[in-house]
Amino acid sequence: MTDHRSAHTAAAAVAVEKALGKLDLDTKAGLLSGQDVWTLPAVPEIGLRSLVMSDGPVGVRGQGWGAADPSVALPSPTALAATWDPELARRAGRLLAQEARRKGVHVLLAPTVNLHRSPLGGRHFECFSEDPYLTGVIGAGYVAGVQDGGVGATVKHFVGNDAETERFTVDNRIAPRPLRELYLAPFEHIVQTARPWAVMTAYNQVNGVTMTEHRELVDGVLRGEWGFDGANVSDWTAARDTVRALRGGLDIAMPGPHTVFGAPLAAAVRDGRVAEDEVDDAVRRVLLLAARTGCLEGAPAAVAPADVPQDIDGRALAREIARRAFVLVRNEPVVRDEPAVRDEPAVRDEPTPETAPAPTPPRALPLTPRPLRKLAVIGAAAKDARVLGGGSATVFPERIVSPLEGLRAALPDTEVTFSAGADPRTKVPHARAGFELCARYYGADGALLAEQPQFDGKVQAMGRFPDGVTQHNLHTVELAGTFTPQAGGAHTFAVSGTGELRLTVGGRVLFDAPCAPDTDDPFEAFMNPAEHRVAAELTAGQTLDVALRFVPRGTALGADLPVLTFALGHAEPQLDPDAGIEEAVRAAAGADAVVVVVATTEETESEGFDRTGLALPGRQDELVSRVAAANPYTVVVVNAGSPVEMPWREEVPAVLLGWFPGQEAGAALADVLLGTHEPGGRLPTTWPARLADAPVTQVTPAGGRIAYEEGVFIGYRAWQRRAREEAGPAPAYPFGHGLGYTDWSYESLEATPARARVRVRNTGTRPGREVVQVYLAPLDRVAGPAPADRPDRWLAGFATVEAAPGETAEAEIALPRRAFEIWDEAAGARRFVDGTYAIEAARSVTDRRLAAQVTVA
Ligand code: BGC
């Protein structure tokens, strides 16, 4: 591998120099600037093809932004991290490379490795963890997998994009130690182990300098200290100044066609503000990226076509990752005839010997009622699951298996009923069930330019219109077709889009008006245009013509960009929420067991804004409590990308965290609930009981700034310190926690400073997989910072083992030297801290089973 890589680098370097020598200044400057939203210009004279980029991270959207070009949708990054399995992340990356190649994409804009500093961070679902080590190793697996497939990975957002409020301008004030030990650490690990071909610099500032101009962190740290040799691409519209961006180490300004590079950069060279040599350095890196991805003739691609992994089954992999990601945080026996089930406190802060015998009666999961004649499935998300997060991470899945469909398919002999309860969505879902729709694009003279069948009522394009359509010839789009209502009564329709909208249903005009955005964030306006509702009385089974005519008006994303978004929403006649909850309670009472799916919505968890609370939206908490009171065999599945409050968690025997589970959601859920597979996940982030308990809740800048005052104390590092110093609150579930379907005893631990060997025994009755975690806890400090300045312990390594009932397995865990180091602010360098440490083998950060001491000097 290494030989091939260095041979490739040498051959590529020769080809790059040759190509560079043939380029004039204007072409070079043009190569550093997007020619449109997703691509760089081709230069046929030197055999350079146009480089195509696309988001990530759960799938590859491609150049379109719509259902016409569907993608495999894997579970959310939080889910991938919950597998604690870098090899599985690598397999995910390989599948994404396969998807990229299928769609003509050379560079994937992922993974996102910012940290879970606060659970309020809007893009929390898109990042991996609160822990830099776990983030780094999962991210490195992902990058290696994408690049195994010959596609470039873009590690983002470098650095400090840990929240969304004022994201374009916020100045995050981060002291050197937390910057190095936390926020830069995953980037460093990934750059040094997986050698990504690209990095994306963030919108925000760090310590007063915007990241697309941050010479100290880009040229100094990323390239200088860590040896990053790839290309640095700006986040979309993040590059603001020609000279400062080039000097700050930026190579590519996106999106085009008008950026601070291109013509403005050529002009800056001509009038002496920058030297042509500086432009050449950036062009070299772009040409190297092209060479690596097979876009530069005469340069061998980094991965020979014969070595590219092929024929990966996307559906099977999406299902496997989802199963492995589900975190079973609670699984107690079902207690009949009692209103509430009590359990052991989930959090123990002292190591406890393993004593728990196999419990009787059986725990709620896997679902075991005999017979299982009737299963009540409850919650709007059970039918319409949120399988992926919003914003730029959106892809259009090739299919979605809902929890309801998955359970019905797996339980052919059981009556599986559905009740929505109280729908938490505040927006009307896009029209789908009962609709046959097609989008037609017209010129100003009424000529038909293009026609595309629609998967649902959302018509969106960013960067590319259907063939035959341009931003210059497009005048009107009509979404038209038929609708056959399943139920009679008052149906709700919703229209959204920036422009003129006219909705006709069954020949009646229901809406006809111009509509303007309701936000200043142009991406937000594009992603979530304001919605306008109308109602219509319809008859069940009677097919009607439906047409939504849209005349777009300019968006703030720029008149030159081919962008378009408008949508038709639809909701069937609904019970009012009180009646909906009553109906769900009745269904629960009459069933042998109940599965309730609760969820966040697009409005509560997405890109472009932060969360304002962790409560489940709508009346879902009430729904769970009422249903649990009606049937003690109630299992709750949480469909959210990041933590939510679960005030009812001790009222139900089992709680399964399902994240945004990807397109195979329901199939994977059935596998786990029915016990053909155990849920394999462990929490990659602490799950607070209440927002008020979370250590970091400040995500809104004050005067344009956020001071990261907590220093190195985020996530479990902060929870542990508070538990020690103030007897502060315990979280609902700690970092690393997660139950399978068997039990484990930790039998022995041998440790040196370089490695730990842990023997565990499967003491349960089923085969299982265990994530053996190793934490490092400083016991004294000979030469380190004062105890109060160091976390009590931190994750130093982990490994996954499997064992049959009664069998033992050994986990061999290498402990990186880095685990013993701190960033010494006075010296401006890393320093190994001598002293005595406990090496702890654990099931979670609070469930520590064995400890050994090592002294390092
Ligand atoms: C996001 C990036 C994304 C880019 C292109 C930005 O708004 O922050 O993560 O890659 O858009 O869609």
PDB file of N, CA and C and ligand atoms in Angstrom, residues 38 55 61 109 123 156-157 167 200 203 235-236 392 523 607, ligand 1:
ATOM      1  N   TRP A  38     -20.905  22.772  -8.213  1.00  0.00           N
ATOM      2  CA  TRP A  38     -20.216  21.561  -7.746  1.00  0.00           C
ATOM      3  C   TRP A  38     -18.941  21.197  -8.493  1.00  0.00           C
ATOM      4  N   ASP A  55     -21.873  16.493  -1.712  1.00  0.00           N
ATOM      5  CA  ASP A  55     -22.095  16.087  -0.319  1.00  0.00           C
ATOM      6  C   ASP A  55     -22.506  14.618  -0.342  1.00  0.00           C
ATOM      7  N   ARG A  61     -25.103  12.714  -3.054  1.00  0.00           N
ATOM      8  CA  ARG A  61     -26.277  13.291  -3.712  1.00  0.00           C
ATOM      9  C   ARG A  61     -26.053  13.421  -5.205  1.00  0.00           C
ATOM     10  N   LEU A 109     -17.748  15.443  -0.182  1.00  0.00           N
ATOM     11  CA  LEU A 109     -17.592  16.508   0.822  1.00  0.00           C
ATOM     12  C   LEU A 109     -17.952  15.952   2.201  1.00  0.00           C
ATOM     13  N   ARG A 123     -25.990  20.692  13.871  1.00  0.00           N
ATOM     14  CA  ARG A 123     -25.496  19.622  12.996  1.00  0.00           C
ATOM     15  C   ARG A 123     -24.838  18.493  13.785  1.00  0.00           C
ATOM     16  N   LYS A 156     -14.154  17.842   7.048  1.00  0.00           N
ATOM     17  CA  LYS A 156     -14.703  19.173   7.287  1.00  0.00           C
ATOM     18  C   LYS A 156     -15.259  19.284   8.684  1.00  0.00           C
ATOM     19  N   HIS A 157     -15.495  20.447   9.209  1.00  0.00           N
ATOM     20  CA  HIS A 157     -15.203  21.766   8.693  1.00  0.00           C
ATOM     21  C   HIS A 157     -14.066  22.289   9.549  1.00  0.00           C
ATOM     22  N   ARG A 167     -23.259  31.185  11.831  1.00  0.00           N
ATOM     23  CA  ARG A 167     -22.127  30.333  11.439  1.00  0.00           C
ATOM     24  C   ARG A 167     -21.187  30.975  10.433  1.00  0.00           C
ATOM     25  N   MET A 200     -11.977  20.767   4.053  1.00  0.00           N
ATOM     26  CA  MET A 200     -12.811  21.944   3.818  1.00  0.00           C
ATOM     27  C   MET A 200     -12.643  22.909   4.981  1.00  0.00           C
ATOM     28  N   TYR A 203     -16.769  28.103   7.751  1.00  0.00           N
ATOM     29  CA  TYR A 203     -17.276  29.478   7.641  1.00  0.00           C
ATOM     30  C   TYR A 203     -16.752  30.380   8.760  1.00  0.00           C
ATOM     31  N   ASP A 235     -15.634  26.140   2.510  1.00  0.00           N
ATOM     32  CA  ASP A 235     -17.059  25.829   2.612  1.00  0.00           C
ATOM     33  C   ASP A 235     -17.778  26.762   1.627  1.00  0.00           C
ATOM     34  N   TRP A 236     -18.990  26.395   1.267  1.00  0.00           N
ATOM     35  CA  TRP A 236     -19.698  27.070   0.163  1.00  0.00           C
ATOM     36  C   TRP A 236     -19.976  28.542   0.507  1.00  0.00           C
ATOM     37  N   SER A 392     -27.353  20.281   3.980  1.00  0.00           N
ATOM     38  CA  SER A 392     -26.521  19.808   2.870  1.00  0.00           C
ATOM     39  C   SER A 392     -26.303  18.297   2.940  1.00  0.00           C
ATOM     40  N   PHE A 523     -29.132  29.762   2.559  1.00  0.00           N
ATOM     41  CA  PHE A 523     -29.209  28.301   2.490  1.00  0.00           C
ATOM     42  C   PHE A 523     -30.489  27.815   3.163  1.00  0.00           C
ATOM     43  N   GLU A 607     -29.562  21.731   9.550  1.00  0.00           N
ATOM     44  CA  GLU A 607     -28.417  22.617   9.344  1.00  0.00           C
ATOM     45  C   GLU A 607     -28.883  24.066   9.305  1.00  0.00           C
TER      46      GLU A 607
HETATM   47  C1  BGC B   1     -22.124  23.089   4.332  1.00  0.00           C
HETATM   48  C2  BGC B   1     -21.081  22.071   3.858  1.00  0.00           C
HETATM   49  C3  BGC B   1     -21.479  21.520   2.514  1.00  0.00           C
HETATM   50  C4  BGC B   1     -21.658  22.666   1.538  1.00  0.00           C
HETATM   51  C5  BGC B   1     -22.077  22.208   0.162  1.00  0.00           C
HETATM   52  C6  BGC B   1     -22.406  24.134   3.275  1.00  0.00           C
HETATM   53  O1  BGC B   1     -23.482  24.938   3.643  1.00  0.00           O
HETATM   54  O2  BGC B   1     -21.675  23.707   5.515  1.00  0.00           O
HETATM   55  O3  BGC B   1     -20.937  21.046   4.802  1.00  0.00           O
HETATM   56  O4  BGC B   1     -20.522  20.608   2.060  1.00  0.00           O
HETATM   57  O5  BGC B   1     -22.668  23.546   2.022  1.00  0.00           O
HETATM   58  O6  BGC B   1     -23.383  21.727   0.184  1.00  0.00           O
END
